[in-house]
Short mmCIF file of C-alpha atoms in Angstrom, two decimals:
data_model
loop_
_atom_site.label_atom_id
_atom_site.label_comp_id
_atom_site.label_asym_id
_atom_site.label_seq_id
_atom_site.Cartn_x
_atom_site.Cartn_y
_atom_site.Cartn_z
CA UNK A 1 133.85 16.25 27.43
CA UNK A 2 137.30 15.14 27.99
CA UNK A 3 138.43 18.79 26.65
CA UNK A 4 135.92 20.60 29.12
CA UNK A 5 137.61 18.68 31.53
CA UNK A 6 141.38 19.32 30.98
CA UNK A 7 140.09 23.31 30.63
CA UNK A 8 138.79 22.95 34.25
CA UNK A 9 141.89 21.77 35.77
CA UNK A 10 143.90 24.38 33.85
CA UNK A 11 141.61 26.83 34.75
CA UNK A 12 141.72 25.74 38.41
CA UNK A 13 145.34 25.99 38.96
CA UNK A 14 145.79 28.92 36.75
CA UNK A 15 143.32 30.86 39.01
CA UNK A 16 145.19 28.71 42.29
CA UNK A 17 148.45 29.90 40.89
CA UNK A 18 148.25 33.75 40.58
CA UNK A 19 147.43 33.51 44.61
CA UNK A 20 150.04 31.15 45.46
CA UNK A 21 152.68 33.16 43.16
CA UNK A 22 151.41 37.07 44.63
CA UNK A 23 150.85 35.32 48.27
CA UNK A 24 153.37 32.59 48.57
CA UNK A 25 150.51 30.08 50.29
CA UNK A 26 146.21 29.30 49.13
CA UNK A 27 147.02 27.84 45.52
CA UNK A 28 145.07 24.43 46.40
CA UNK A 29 142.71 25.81 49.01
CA UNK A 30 141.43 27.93 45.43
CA UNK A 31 142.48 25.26 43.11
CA UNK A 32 140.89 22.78 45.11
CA UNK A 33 136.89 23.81 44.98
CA UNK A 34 136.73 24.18 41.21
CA UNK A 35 138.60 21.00 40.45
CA UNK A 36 135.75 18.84 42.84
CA UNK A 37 133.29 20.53 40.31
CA UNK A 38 134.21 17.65 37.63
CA UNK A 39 136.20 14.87 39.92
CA UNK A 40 135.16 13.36 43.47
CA UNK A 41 137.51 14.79 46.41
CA UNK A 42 140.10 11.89 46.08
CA UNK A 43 141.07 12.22 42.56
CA UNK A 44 140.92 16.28 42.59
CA UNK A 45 142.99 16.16 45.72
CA UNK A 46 146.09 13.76 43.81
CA UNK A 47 145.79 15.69 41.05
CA UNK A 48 146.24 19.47 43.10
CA UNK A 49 149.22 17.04 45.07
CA UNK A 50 151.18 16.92 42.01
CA UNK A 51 150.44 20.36 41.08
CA UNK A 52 151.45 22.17 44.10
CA UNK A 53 154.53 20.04 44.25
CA UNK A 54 155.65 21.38 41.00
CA UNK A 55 153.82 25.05 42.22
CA UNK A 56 156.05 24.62 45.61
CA UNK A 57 159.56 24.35 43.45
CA UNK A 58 158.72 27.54 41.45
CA UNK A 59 158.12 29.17 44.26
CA UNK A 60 160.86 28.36 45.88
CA UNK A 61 163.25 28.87 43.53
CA UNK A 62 161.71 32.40 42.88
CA UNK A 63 161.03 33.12 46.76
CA UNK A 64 163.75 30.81 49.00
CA UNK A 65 166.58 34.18 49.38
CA UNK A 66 163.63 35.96 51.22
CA UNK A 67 163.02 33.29 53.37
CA UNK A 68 164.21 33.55 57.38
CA UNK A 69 166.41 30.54 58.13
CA UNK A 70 165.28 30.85 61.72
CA UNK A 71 161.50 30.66 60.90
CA UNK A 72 161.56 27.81 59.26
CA UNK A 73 163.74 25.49 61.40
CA UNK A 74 161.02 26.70 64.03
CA UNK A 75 158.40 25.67 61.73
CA UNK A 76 159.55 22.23 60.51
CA UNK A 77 160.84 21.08 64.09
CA UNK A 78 157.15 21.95 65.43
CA UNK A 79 155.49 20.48 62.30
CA UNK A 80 156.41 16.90 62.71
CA UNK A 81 155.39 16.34 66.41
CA UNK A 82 152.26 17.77 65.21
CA UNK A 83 152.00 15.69 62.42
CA UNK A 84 152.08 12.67 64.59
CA UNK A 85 149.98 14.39 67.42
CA UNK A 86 147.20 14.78 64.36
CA UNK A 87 147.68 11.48 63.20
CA UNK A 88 147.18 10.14 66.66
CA UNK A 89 144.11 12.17 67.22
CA UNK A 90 142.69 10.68 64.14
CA UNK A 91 142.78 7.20 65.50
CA UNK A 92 139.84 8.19 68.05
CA UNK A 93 138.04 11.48 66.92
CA UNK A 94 135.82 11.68 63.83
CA UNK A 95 137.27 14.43 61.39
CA UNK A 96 134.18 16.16 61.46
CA UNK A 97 134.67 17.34 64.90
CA UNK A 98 138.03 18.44 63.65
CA UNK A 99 137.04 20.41 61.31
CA UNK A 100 134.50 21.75 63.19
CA UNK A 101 137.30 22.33 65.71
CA UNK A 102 139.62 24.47 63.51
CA UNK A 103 136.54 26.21 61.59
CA UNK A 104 135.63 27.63 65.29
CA UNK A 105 139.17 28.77 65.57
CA UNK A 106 139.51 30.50 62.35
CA UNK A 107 135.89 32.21 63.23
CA UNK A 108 137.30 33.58 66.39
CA UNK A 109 140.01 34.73 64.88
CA UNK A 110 138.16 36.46 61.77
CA UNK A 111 135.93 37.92 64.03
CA UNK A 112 138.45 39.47 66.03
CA UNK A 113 140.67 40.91 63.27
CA UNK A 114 137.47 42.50 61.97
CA UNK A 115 136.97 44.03 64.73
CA UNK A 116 141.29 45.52 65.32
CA UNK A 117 141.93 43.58 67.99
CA UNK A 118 144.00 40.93 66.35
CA UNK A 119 145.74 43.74 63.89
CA UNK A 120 146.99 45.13 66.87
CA UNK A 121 148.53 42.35 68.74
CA UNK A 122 152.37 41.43 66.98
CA UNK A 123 153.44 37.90 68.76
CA UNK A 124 157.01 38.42 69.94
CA UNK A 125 159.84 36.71 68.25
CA UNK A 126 160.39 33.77 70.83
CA UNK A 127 161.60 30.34 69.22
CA UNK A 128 158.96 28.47 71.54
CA UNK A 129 155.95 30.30 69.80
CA UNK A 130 157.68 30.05 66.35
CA UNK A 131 157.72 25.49 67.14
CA UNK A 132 154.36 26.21 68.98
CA UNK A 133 152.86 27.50 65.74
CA UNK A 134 154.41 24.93 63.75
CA UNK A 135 153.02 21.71 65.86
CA UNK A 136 149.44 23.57 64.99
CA UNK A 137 150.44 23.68 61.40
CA UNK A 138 151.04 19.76 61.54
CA UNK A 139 148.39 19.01 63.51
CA UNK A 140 146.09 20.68 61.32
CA UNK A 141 147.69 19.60 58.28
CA UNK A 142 147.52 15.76 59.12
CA UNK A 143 144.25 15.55 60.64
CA UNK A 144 141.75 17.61 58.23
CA UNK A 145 144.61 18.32 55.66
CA UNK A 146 144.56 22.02 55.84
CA UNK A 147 148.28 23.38 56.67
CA UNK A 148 148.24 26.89 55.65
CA UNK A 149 145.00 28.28 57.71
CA UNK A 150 146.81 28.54 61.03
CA UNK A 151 150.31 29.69 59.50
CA UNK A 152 148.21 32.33 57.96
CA UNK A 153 146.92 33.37 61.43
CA UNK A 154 150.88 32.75 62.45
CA UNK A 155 152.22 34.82 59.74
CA UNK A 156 149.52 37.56 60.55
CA UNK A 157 150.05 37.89 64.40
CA UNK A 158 153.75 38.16 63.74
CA UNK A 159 153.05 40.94 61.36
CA UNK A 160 156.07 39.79 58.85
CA UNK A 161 156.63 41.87 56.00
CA UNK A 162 155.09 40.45 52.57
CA UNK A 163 158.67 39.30 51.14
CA UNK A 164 159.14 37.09 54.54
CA UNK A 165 156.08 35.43 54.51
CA UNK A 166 156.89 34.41 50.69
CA UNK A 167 160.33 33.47 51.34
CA UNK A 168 159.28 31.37 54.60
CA UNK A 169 156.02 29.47 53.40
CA UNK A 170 158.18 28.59 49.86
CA UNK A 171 160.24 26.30 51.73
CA UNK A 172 158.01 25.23 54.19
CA UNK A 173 155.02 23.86 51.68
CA UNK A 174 157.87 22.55 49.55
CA UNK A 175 159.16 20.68 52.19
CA UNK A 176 155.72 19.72 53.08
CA UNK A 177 154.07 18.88 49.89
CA UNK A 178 157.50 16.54 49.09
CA UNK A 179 156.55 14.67 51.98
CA UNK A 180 152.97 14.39 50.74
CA UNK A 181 153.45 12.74 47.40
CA UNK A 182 155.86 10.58 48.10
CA UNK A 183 153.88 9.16 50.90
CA UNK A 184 151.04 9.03 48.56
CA UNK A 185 153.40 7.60 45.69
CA UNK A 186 154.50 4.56 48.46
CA UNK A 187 151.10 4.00 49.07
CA UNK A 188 149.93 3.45 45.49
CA UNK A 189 147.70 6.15 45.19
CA UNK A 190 148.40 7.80 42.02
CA UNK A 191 146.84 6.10 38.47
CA UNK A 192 148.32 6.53 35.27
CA UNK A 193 145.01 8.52 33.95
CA UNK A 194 146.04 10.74 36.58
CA UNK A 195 149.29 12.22 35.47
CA UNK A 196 147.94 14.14 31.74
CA UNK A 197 145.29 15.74 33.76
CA UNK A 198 148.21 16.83 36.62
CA UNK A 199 150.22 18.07 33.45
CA UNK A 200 147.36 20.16 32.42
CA UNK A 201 147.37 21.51 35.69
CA UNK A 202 150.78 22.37 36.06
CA UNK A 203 150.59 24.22 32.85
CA UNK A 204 147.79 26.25 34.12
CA UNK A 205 149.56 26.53 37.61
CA UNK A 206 153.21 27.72 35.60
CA UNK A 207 151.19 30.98 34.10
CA UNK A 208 148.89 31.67 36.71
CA UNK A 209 152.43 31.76 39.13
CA UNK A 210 154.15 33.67 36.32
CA UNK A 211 151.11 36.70 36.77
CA UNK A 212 151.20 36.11 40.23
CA UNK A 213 155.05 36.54 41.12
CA UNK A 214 154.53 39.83 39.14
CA UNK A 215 151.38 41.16 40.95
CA UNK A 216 153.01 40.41 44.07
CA UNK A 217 155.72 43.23 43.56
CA UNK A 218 152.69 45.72 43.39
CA UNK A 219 151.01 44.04 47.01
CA UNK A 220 151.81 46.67 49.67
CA UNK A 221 151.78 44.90 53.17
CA UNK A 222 148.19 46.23 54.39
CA UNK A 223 146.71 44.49 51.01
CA UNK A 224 148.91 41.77 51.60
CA UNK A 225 147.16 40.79 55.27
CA UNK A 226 143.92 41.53 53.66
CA UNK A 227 144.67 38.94 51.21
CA UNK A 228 145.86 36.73 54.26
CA UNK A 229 142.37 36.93 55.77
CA UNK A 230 140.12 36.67 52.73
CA UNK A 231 142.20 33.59 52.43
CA UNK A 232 141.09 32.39 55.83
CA UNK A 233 137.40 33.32 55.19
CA UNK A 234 137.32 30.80 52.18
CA UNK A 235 139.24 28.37 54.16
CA UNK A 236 136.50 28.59 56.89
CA UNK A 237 133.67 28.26 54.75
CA UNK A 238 135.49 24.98 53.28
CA UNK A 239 135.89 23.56 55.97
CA UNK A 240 132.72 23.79 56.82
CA UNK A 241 130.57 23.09 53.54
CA UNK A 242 133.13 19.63 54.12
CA UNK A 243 132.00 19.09 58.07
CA UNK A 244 128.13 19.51 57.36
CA UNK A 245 128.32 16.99 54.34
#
């Protein structure tokens, strides 16, 4: 049993790996479902924590030359109002209705990609839109824990090239999934029985990046926004399977 077990969470963050090492973003939001087969949500979500921290510094040492200086300043000075705007908005609302909330907007959004609209619209490159899009990301992030849905949507409407996107979200979930575990560390989250099964993970989540950063190199960028929206579909249908429960 214990073996089956340690196999799963390999297994999980090999599979959440590859995507996060061709993509550069969606290693926990794959990761995330096959760990919950075999722990409850709050142990499977430490665990993926401490993977995609060590996930986040491969990438970034592999990815961080790629990334646009002035993207991510945009990003992080927008993230941590909405951080605190989420948090806020927490206090009152039940997270239900926030998911339901960002499930809608990812529908919309689907829906209208599907059908060209979205493909066709490229967001200009204004410094307001770039923070805008960042206080979404926070907001999102801190209030039903899901940051990379609307930078997907960001990324997408922007129409960056493959390498940018990499080079951008390596520093950004870095700097986001630091923040993450040592708030959860300071709180006194993490159990000892905890850490062998994150190992196992991280091994899984070193060879599944290792394939990944390879397949990446063969991802033209029409495959790569179809990748970027098959992403969102799963993240949709996440959130909610988790709003209706």
């Amino acid at each position: 049993m214990a073996f089956g077990i340690y196999a799963v969470v390999t297994l999980g963050w090999f599979a959440g790996g590859v995507v996060g090492g061709a993509t550069g973003m969606g290693s926990v939001m794959v990761a995330m479902p096959i760990l919950m087969t075999v722990f409850p949500a709050g142990d499977a979500v430490l665990i993926s924590c401490l993977c995609a921290l060590f996930g986040n510094i491969h990438l970034i040492m592999v990815y961080h030359k790629l990334a646009n200086a002035k993207d991510v300043r945009e990003l992080i000075l927008g993230c941590i109002p909405g951080s605190l705007l989420g948090t806020l908005v927490l206090k009152f609302a039940p997270v239900q209705m926030l998911e339901l909330m960002v499930c809608a907007m990812l529908v919309c959004f689907i829906v209208m990609r599907c059908r060209s609209s979205a493909s066709a619209c490229r967001l200009s490159e204004s410094s307001a839109i770039g923070i805008g899009a960042g206080v979404v990301s926070g907001f999102v992030h801190s209030s039903v824990a899901l940051s990379g849905a609307p930078l997907g949507i960001y990324a997408l409407l922007r129409q960056w090239e493959p390498d940018r996107v990499r080079g951008n979200f390596s520093i950004f979930f870095f700097l986001a999934s630091l923040g993450t575990v040592g708030s959860q560390v300071l709180a006194g989250l993490y159990r000892t029985e905890l850490f062998p099964l994150a190992l196992a993970g991280i091994i899984g989540c070193a060879a599944g990046q290792y394939a990944g950063i390879h397949i990446g190199r063969y991802i033209d960028r029409q495959l790569f926004q179809r990748v970027i929206v098959m992403f969102l579909v799963l993240t949709t249908a996440v959130l909610l399977i988790r709003a209706l429960e």
